[in-house]
CSV table of C-alpha atoms in Angstrom, one decimal:
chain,number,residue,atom,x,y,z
A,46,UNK,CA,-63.8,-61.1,38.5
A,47,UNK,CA,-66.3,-59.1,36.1
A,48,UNK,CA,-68.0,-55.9,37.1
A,49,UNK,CA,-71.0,-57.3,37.9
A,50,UNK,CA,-69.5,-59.4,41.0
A,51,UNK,CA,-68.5,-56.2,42.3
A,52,UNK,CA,-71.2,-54.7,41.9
A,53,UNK,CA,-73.6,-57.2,43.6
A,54,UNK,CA,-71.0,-57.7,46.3
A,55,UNK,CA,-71.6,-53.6,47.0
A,56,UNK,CA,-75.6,-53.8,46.7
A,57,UNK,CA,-75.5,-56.3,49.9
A,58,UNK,CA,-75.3,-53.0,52.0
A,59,UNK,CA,-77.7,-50.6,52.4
A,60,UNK,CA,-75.2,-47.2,51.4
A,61,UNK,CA,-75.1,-48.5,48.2
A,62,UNK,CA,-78.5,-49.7,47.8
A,63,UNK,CA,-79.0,-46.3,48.4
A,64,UNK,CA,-76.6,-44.8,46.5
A,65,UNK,CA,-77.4,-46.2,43.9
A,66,UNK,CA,-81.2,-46.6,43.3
A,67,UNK,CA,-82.2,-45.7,39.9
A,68,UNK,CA,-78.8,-45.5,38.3
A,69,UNK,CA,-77.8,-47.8,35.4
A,70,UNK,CA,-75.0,-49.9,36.5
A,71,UNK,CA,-74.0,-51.3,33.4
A,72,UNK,CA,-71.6,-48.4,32.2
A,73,UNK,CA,-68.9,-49.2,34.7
A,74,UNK,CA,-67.0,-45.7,34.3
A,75,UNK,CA,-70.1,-44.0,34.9
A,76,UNK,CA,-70.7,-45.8,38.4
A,77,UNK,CA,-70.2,-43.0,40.8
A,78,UNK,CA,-67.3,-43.0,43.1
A,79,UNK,CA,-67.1,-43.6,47.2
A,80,UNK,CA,-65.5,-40.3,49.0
A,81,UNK,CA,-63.5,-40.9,52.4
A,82,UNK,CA,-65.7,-37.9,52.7
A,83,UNK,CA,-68.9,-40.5,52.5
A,84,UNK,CA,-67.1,-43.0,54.8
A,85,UNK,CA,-66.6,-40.0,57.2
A,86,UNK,CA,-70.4,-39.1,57.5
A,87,UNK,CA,-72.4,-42.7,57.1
A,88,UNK,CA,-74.2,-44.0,59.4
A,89,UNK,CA,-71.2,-46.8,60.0
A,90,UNK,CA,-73.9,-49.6,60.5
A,91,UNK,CA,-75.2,-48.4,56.9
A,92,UNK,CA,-71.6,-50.1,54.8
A,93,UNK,CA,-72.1,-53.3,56.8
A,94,UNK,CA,-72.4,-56.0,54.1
A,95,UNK,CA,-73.6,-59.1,55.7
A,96,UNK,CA,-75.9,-59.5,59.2
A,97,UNK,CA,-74.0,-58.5,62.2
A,98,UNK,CA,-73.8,-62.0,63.6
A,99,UNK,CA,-71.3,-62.5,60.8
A,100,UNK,CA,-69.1,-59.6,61.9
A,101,UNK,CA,-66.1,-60.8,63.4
A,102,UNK,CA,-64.7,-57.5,64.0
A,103,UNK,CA,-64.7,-53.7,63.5
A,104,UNK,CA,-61.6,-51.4,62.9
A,105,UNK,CA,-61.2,-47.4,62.3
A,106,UNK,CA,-58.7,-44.9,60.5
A,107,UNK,CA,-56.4,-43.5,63.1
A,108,UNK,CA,-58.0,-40.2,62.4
A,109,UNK,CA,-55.0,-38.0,61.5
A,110,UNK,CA,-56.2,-36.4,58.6
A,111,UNK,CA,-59.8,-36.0,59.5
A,112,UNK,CA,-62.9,-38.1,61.0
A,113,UNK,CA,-62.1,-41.6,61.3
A,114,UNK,CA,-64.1,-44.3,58.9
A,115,UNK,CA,-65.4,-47.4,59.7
A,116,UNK,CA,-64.2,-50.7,58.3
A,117,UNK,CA,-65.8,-53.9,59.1
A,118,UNK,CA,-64.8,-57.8,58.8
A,119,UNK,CA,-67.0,-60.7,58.4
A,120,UNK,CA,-65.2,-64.1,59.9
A,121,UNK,CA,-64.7,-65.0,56.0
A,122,UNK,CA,-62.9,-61.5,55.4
A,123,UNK,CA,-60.4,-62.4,57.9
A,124,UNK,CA,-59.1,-65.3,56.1
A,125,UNK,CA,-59.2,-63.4,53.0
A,126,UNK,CA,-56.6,-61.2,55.3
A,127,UNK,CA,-54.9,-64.1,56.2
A,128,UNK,CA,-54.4,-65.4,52.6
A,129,UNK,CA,-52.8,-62.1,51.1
A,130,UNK,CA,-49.8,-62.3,53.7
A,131,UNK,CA,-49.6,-66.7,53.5
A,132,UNK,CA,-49.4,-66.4,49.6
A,133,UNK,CA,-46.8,-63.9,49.7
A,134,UNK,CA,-42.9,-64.7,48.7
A,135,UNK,CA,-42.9,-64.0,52.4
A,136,UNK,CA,-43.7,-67.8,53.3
A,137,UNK,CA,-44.8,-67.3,57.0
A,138,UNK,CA,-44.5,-70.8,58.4
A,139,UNK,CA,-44.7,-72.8,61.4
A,140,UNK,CA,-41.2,-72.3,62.4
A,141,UNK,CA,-41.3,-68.5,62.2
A,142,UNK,CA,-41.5,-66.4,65.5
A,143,UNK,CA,-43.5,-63.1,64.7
A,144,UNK,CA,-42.2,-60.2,67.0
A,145,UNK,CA,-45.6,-58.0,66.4
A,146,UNK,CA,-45.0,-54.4,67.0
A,147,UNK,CA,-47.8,-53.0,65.3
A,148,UNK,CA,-50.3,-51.4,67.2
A,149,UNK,CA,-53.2,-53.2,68.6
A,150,UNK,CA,-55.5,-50.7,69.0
A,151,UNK,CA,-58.5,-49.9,66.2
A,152,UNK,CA,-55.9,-50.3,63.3
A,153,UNK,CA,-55.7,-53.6,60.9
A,154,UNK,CA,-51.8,-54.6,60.6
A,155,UNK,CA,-51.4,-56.1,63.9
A,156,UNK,CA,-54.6,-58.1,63.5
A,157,UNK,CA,-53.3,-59.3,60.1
A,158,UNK,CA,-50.3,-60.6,61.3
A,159,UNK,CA,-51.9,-62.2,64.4
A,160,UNK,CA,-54.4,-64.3,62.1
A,161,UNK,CA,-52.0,-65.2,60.1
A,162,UNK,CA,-50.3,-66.2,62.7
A,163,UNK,CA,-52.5,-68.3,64.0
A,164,UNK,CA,-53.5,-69.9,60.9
A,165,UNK,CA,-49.8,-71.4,60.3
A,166,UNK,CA,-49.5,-71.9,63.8
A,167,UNK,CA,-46.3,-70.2,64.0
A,168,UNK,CA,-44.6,-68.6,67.2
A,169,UNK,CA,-46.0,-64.5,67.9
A,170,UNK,CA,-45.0,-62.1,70.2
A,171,UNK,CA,-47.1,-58.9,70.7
A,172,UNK,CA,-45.0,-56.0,71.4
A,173,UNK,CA,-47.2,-53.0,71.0
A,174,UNK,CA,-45.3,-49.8,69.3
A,175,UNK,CA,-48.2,-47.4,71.5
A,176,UNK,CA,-48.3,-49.5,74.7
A,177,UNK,CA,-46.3,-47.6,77.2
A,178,UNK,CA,-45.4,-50.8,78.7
A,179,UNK,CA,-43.2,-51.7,75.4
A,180,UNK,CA,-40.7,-48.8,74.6
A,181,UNK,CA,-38.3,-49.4,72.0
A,182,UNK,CA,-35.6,-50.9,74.8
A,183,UNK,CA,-38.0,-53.4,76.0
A,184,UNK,CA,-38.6,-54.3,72.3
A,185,UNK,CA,-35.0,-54.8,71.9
A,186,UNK,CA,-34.3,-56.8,75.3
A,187,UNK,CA,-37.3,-59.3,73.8
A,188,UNK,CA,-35.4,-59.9,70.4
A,189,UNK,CA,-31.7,-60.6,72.1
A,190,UNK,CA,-33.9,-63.2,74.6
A,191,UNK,CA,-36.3,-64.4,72.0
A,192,UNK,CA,-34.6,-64.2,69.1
A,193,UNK,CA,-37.4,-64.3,66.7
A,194,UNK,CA,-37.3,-64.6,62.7
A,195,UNK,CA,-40.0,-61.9,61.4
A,196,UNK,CA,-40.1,-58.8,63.3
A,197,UNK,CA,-43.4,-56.6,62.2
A,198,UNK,CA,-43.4,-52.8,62.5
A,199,UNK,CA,-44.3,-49.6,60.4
A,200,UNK,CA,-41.0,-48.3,58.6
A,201,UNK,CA,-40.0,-45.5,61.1
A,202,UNK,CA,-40.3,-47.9,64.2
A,203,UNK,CA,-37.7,-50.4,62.2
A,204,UNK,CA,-35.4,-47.1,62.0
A,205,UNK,CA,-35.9,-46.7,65.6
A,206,UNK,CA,-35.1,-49.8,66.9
A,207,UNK,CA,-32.8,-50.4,64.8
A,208,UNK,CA,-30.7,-47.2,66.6
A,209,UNK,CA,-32.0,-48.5,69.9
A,210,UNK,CA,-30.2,-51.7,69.4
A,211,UNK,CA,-27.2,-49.6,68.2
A,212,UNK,CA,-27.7,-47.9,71.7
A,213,UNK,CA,-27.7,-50.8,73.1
A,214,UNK,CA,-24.2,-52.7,71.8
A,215,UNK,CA,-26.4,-54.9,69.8
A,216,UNK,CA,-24.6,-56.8,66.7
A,217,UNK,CA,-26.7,-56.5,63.4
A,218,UNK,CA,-27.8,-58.6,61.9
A,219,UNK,CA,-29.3,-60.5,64.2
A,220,UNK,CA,-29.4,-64.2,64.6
A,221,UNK,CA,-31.7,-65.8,63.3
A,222,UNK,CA,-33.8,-63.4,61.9
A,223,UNK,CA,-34.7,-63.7,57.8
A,224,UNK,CA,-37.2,-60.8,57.3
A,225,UNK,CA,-39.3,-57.4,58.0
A,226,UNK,CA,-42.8,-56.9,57.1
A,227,UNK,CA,-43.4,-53.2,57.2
A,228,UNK,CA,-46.9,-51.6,56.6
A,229,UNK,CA,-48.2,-48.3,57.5
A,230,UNK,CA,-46.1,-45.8,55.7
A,231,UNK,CA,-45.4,-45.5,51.8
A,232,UNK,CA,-41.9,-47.3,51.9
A,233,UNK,CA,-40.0,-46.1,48.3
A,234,UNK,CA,-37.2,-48.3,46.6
A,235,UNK,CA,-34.3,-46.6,48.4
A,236,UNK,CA,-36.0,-46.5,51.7
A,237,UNK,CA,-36.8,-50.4,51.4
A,238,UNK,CA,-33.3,-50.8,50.5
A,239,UNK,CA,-31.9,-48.6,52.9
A,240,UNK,CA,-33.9,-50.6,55.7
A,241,UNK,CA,-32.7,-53.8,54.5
A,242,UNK,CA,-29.4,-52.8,54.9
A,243,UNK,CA,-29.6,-51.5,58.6
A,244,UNK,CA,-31.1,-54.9,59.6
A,245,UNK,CA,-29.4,-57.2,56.7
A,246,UNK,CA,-32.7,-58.8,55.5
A,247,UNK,CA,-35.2,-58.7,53.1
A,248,UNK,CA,-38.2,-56.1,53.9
A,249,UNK,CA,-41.9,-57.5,52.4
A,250,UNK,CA,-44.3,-54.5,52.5
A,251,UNK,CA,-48.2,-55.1,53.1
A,252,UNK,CA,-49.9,-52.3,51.0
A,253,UNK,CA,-53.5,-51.5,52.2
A,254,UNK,CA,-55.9,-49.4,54.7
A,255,UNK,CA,-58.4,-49.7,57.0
A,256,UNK,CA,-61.3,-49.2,54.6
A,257,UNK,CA,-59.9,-51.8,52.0
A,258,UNK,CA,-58.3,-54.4,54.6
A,259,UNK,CA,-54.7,-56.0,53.3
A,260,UNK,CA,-54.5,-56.2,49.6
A,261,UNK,CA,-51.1,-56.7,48.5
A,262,UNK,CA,-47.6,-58.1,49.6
A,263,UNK,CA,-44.4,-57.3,47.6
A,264,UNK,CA,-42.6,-59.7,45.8
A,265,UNK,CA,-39.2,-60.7,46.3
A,266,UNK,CA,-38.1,-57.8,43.7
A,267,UNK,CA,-40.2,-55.6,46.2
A,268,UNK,CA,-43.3,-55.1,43.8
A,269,UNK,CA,-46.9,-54.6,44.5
A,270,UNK,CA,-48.6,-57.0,41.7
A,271,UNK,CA,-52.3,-57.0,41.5
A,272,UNK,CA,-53.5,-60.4,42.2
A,273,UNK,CA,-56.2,-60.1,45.1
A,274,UNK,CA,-58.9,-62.2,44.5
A,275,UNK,CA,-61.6,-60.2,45.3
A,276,UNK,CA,-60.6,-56.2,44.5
A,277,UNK,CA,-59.9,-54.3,41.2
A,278,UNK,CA,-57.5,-51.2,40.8
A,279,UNK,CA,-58.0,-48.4,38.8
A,280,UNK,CA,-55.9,-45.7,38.2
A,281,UNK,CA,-58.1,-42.0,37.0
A,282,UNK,CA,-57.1,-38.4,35.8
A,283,UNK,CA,-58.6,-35.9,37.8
A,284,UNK,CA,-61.6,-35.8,35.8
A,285,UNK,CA,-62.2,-39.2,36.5
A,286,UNK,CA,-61.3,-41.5,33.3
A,287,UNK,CA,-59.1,-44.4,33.4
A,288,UNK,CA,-55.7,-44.1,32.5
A,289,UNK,CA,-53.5,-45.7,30.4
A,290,UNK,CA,-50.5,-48.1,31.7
A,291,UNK,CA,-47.4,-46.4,33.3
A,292,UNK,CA,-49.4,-43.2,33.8
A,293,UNK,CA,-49.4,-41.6,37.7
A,294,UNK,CA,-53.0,-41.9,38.3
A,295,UNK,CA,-55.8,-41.3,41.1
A,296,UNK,CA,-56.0,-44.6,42.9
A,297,UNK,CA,-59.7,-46.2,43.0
A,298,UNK,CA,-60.2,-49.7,44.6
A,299,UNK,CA,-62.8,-51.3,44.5
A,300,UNK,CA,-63.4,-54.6,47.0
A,301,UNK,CA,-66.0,-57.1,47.1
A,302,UNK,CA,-65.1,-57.8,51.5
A,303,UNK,CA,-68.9,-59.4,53.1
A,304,UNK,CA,-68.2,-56.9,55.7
A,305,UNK,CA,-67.8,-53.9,54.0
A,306,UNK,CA,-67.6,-54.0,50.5
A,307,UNK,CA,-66.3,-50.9,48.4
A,308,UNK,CA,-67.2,-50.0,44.8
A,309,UNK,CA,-65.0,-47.6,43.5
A,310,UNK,CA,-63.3,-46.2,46.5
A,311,UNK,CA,-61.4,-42.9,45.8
A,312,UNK,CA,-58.7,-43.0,48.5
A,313,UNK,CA,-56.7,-39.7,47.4
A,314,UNK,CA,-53.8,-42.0,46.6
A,315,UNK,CA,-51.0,-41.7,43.4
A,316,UNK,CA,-50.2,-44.9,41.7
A,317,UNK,CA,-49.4,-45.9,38.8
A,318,UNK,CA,-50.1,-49.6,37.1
A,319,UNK,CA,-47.6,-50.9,35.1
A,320,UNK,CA,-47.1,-54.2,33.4
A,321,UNK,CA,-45.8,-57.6,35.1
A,322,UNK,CA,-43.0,-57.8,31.9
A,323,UNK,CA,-40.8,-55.4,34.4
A,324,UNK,CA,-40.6,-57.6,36.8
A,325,UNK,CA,-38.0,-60.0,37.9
A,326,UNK,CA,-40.2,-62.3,40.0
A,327,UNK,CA,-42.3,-63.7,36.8
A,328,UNK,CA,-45.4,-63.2,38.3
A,329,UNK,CA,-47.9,-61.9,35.5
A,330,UNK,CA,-49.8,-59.7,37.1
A,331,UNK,CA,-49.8,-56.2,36.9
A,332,UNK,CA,-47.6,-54.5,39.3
A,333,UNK,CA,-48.5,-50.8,41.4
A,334,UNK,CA,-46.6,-48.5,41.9
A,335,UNK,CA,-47.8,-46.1,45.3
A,336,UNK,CA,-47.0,-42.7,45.3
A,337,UNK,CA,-48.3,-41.6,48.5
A,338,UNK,CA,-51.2,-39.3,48.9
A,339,UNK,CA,-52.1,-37.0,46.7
A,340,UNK,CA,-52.5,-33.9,49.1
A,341,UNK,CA,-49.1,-34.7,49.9
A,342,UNK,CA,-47.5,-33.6,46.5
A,343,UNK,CA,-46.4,-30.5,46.5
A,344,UNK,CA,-45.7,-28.0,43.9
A,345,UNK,CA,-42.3,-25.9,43.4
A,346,UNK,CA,-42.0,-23.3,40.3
A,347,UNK,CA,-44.0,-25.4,38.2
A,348,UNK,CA,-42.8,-28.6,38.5
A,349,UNK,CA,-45.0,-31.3,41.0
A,350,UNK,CA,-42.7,-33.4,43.8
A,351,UNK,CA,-44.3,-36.4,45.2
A,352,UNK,CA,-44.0,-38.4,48.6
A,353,UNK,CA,-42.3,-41.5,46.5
A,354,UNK,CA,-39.9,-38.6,45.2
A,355,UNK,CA,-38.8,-37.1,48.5
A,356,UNK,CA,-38.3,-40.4,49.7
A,357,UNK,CA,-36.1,-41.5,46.9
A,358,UNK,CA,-34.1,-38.3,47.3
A,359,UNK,CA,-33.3,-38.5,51.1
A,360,UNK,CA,-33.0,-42.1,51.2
A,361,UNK,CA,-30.3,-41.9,48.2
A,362,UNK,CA,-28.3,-39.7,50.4
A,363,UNK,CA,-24.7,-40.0,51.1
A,364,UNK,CA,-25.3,-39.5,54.7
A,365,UNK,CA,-29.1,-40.6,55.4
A,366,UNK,CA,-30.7,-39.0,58.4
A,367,UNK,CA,-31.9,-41.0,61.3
A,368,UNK,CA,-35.2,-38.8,61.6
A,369,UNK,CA,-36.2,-36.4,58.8
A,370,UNK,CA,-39.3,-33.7,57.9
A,371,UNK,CA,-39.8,-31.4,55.1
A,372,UNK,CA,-42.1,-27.8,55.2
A,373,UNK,CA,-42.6,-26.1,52.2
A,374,UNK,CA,-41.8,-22.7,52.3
A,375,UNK,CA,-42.5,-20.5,49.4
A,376,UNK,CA,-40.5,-21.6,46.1
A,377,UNK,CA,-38.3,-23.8,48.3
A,378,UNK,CA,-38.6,-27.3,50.8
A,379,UNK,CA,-37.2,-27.2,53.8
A,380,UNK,CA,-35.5,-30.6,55.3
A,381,UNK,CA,-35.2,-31.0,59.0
A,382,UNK,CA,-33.0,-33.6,59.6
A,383,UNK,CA,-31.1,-35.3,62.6
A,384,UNK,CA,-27.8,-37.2,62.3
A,385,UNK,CA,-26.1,-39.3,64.7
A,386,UNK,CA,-23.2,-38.1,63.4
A,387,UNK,CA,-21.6,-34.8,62.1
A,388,UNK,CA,-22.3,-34.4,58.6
A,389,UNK,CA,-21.5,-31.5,56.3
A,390,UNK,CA,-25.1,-29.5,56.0
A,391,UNK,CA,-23.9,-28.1,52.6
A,392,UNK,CA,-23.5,-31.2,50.7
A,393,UNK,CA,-26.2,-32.8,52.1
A,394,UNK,CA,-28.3,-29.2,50.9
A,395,UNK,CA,-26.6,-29.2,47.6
A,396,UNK,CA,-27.4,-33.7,47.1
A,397,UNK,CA,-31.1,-32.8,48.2
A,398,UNK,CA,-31.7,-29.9,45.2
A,399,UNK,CA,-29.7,-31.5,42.7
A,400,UNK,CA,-31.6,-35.0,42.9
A,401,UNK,CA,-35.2,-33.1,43.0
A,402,UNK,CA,-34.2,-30.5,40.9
A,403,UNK,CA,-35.7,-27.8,43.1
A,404,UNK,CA,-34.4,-25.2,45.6
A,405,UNK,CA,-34.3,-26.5,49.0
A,406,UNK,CA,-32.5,-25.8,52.4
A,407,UNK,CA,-31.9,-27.8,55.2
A,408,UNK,CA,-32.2,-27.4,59.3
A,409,UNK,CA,-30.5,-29.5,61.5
A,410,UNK,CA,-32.7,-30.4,64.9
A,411,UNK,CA,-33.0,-33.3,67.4
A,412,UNK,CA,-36.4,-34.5,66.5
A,413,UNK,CA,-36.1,-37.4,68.4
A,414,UNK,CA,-34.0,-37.3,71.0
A,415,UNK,CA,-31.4,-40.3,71.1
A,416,UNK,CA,-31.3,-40.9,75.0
A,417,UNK,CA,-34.7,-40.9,75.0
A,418,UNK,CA,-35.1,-44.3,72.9
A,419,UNK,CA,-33.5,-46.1,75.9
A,420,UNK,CA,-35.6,-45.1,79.0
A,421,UNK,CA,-37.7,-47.7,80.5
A,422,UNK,CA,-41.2,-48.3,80.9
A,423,UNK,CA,-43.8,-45.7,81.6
A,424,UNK,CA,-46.1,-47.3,82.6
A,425,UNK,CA,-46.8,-50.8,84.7
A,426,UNK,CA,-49.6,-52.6,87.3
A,427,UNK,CA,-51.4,-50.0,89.4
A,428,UNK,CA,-50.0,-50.7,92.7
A,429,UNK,CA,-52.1,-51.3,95.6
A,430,UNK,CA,-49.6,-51.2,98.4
A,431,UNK,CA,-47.2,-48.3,99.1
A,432,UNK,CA,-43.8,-49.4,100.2
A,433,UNK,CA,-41.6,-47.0,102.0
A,434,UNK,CA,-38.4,-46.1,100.3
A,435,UNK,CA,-35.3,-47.7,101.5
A,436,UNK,CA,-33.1,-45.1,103.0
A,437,UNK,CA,-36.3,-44.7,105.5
A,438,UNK,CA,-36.3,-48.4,106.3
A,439,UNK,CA,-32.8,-48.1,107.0
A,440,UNK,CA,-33.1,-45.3,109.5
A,441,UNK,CA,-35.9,-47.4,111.4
C-alpha cells in the first residue's frame, strides 16, 4: 500500500482531520506522529473512523502503565483480525478445539481467537485466566476431559499451568494437542523455546495491541514477517528518522483499520526490521524483531539491557525459574527468582552476569506460591437458599 492509502484511511476520523488541517502531507517523514499520550486524552468518539452503526465493537488498554486508550472495530476489521491468525503457519481448522484462556474482558486476544474460531468453525472453549470461576486447576481438569488441540494463553499463564498440571500428576505432553498461541507478553527466542519444551509443541505468537488490533503471527521458525495487508512498520532514532535495516529502532505503525485507523502511531516499542533472506520459512517479507518497551530498558555503567536481553539471559539458564522479577538497584539488577527445586544461588548469580555482562545479584522468594495454583474456585452462583451444615442436621 502507498502513503496516500494510509493517509486517506486516517483523514476518515475527525482527530486526524484535526490534526492535521493545514499540513502538507506529501512529505511522509514529516507527517507528525500519534502519542499514546494523544490516545490517552481524545475525546474516544473523536478516532472513530467509520459511523457508529458500523462499529462492531470497542476494546481498551488494561491501563497498567497509565490511562487506558480506546480502540474501536468496524464488523470489516474483525475479519481483518480473523485473517492475520487463519493465514498463519498456524492453520486453525475445523478439527481444532481452542481452549481460550485469554481474558474476555476489554482486551483483544480472546476476541481474536473467538472470531476466528467461529469463522473455521472449529471447536472453542472459553476458560477465562481473570474469571475467578476458572483457576488454573479448573483449567487443567477441562484439558484431561476435553482434550483440546490449541490451548491460548499469555506466556506466564502457559508457565503456570503447565506447573499446575505437574501438580496435578499430569503426563506432558498431552494428547492430542499440536500447538500454543501466546500473546500478551514479549516472548524472546529462549523463552519460546523454553515453552515449547515444557508442553512439547510448537508456540505461534500473535504480536499486536489494543490500539493496532492483531498484526502479525510467527512463522514456523518463530518470526514476525511484515505482511499485513493494511499497516506499515517503521523503525525511528530518537529524533525521529527512519532507520536503516538491522538497526534497534523506535517502533511506529501505522494502520489503515475503518474503525480506528492510525497514522504513525509511536507505541514506545524496540524493534528492529531485518530482511526475509534470514529466514528459514521462505517467506519474503521483512521480518521484526520486538524488543519490548522502551521504558523498560535499563541502563548499567554505560552499557543499555533490554527486555528481549533479560529474557534471553534467564531463559538460557541452566536451571530456569518457575517465576522470576528483576529491580535495578544502582550499578547492579537484582533477580528474584523462585525454583521448584533447590538450585545453587551462586551459579545461577554468576550464569546471569556473565551472559549480560553486567553486575547482578540474585534473591530467592516465593512469588507465587505453589499450593496456591491448586485451590478451587472462588467464586460461583449467588445462592439463594441457606442450607444448614451437616453435623447440625445430624444432631436433629
Amino acid at each position: 500500500m502507498n502513503n496516500q492509502f494510509f493517509i486517506e484511511a486516517a483523514l476518515q476520523s475527525n482527530f486526524y482531520q484535526k490534526k492535521l488541517a493545514g499540513m502538507n502531507l506529501g512529505n511522509w517523514e514529516k507527517i507528525p506522529f500519534t502519542t499514546k499520550e494523544e490516545l490517552r486524552n481524545v475525546d474516544i468518539f473523536e478516532v472513530m473512523g467509520v459511523n457508529p452503526e458500523r462499529i462492531a465493537t470497542y476494546h481498551e488498554t488494561s491501563g497498567t502503565t497509565g490511562i487506558p486508550t480506546p480502540s474501536w472495530f468496524s464488523h470489516d476489521d474483525i475479519q481483518q483480525e480473523v485473517d492475520v491468525l487463519l493465514r498463519s503457519d498456524l492453520k486453525l481448522n475445523e478439527k481444532d478445539i481452542i481452549l481460550n484462556r485469554f481474558p474476555f474482558a476489554v482486551a483483544l486476544p480472546a476476541f481474536i481467537v473467538y472470531w476466528a474460531v467461529r469463522e473455521v468453525k472449529a471447536g472453542h472453549i472459553g476458560v477465562d485466566e481473570w474469571s475467578n470461576a476458572a483457576p488454573l486447576k479448573r483449567a487443567v481438569e477441562i484439558i484431561q476431559k476435553v482434550n483440546p488441540t490449541i490451548l491460548a494463553l499469555s506466556p506466564t499463564e502457559a508457565v503456570k499451568l503447565h506447573q499446575t498440571g505437574i501438580q496435578m500428576g499430569e503426563q506432558f505432553p498431552i494428547p492430542g494437542l499440536r500447538a500454543l498461541i501466546l500473546a500478551g507478553e514479549l516472548v524472546s527466542p529462549a523463552r519460546k523455546k523454553y515453552i515449547e519444551k515444557l508442553w512439547g509443541v510448537p508456540v505461534y505468537l500473535l504480536f499486536g495491541s489494543t490500539e493496532t488490533g492483531g498484526l502479525f503471527v510467527t512463522c514456523k521458525a518463530g518470526h514476525y514477517h511484515l505482511n499485513h495487508p493494511k499497516l506499515k512498520v517503521e523503525a525511528v532514532d530518537d529524533e525521529g528518522c527512519q532507520v536503516q535495516f538491522d538497526t534497534i529502532g523506535n517502533c511506529v505503525i501505522t494502520t489503515a483499520r475503518e474503525g480506528m485507523p492510525l497514522l504513525r502511531y509511536y507505541n514506545e516499542d524496540l524493534i528492529e526490521v531485518k530482511k526475509s533472506s534470514m529466514c528459514r520459512c521462505c517467506n519474503e517479507s521483512p521480518i521484526v524483531i520486538h524488543y519490548g518497551r522502551k521504558d523498560d530498558a535499563m541502563v548499567f555503567e554505560g552499557k543499555t539491557i533490554n527486555f528481549l536481553q533479560v529474557q534471553e539471559a534467564v531463559y538460557s539458564l541452566s536451571h530456569v525459574p518457575f517465576m522470576w522479577k528483576i529491580r535495578s538497584e544502582g550499578d547492579h539488577l537484582v533477580f528474584i527468582l523462585q525454583f521448584v527445586n533447590e538450585i545453587n544461588i551462586d551459579s545461577i548469580q554468576s550464569e546471569l552476569s556473565s551472559k549480560l555482562g553486567i553486575s547482578t545479584s540474585v534473591e530467592l522468594q516465593d512469588i507465587i506460591p505453589i499450593e496456591t495454583l491448586t485451590q478451587k474456585p472462588a467464586f460461583g452462583k449467588y445462592a439463594y437458599i441457606e442450607k444448614a451444615p451437616v453435623k447440625d442436621l445430624l444432631n436433629q
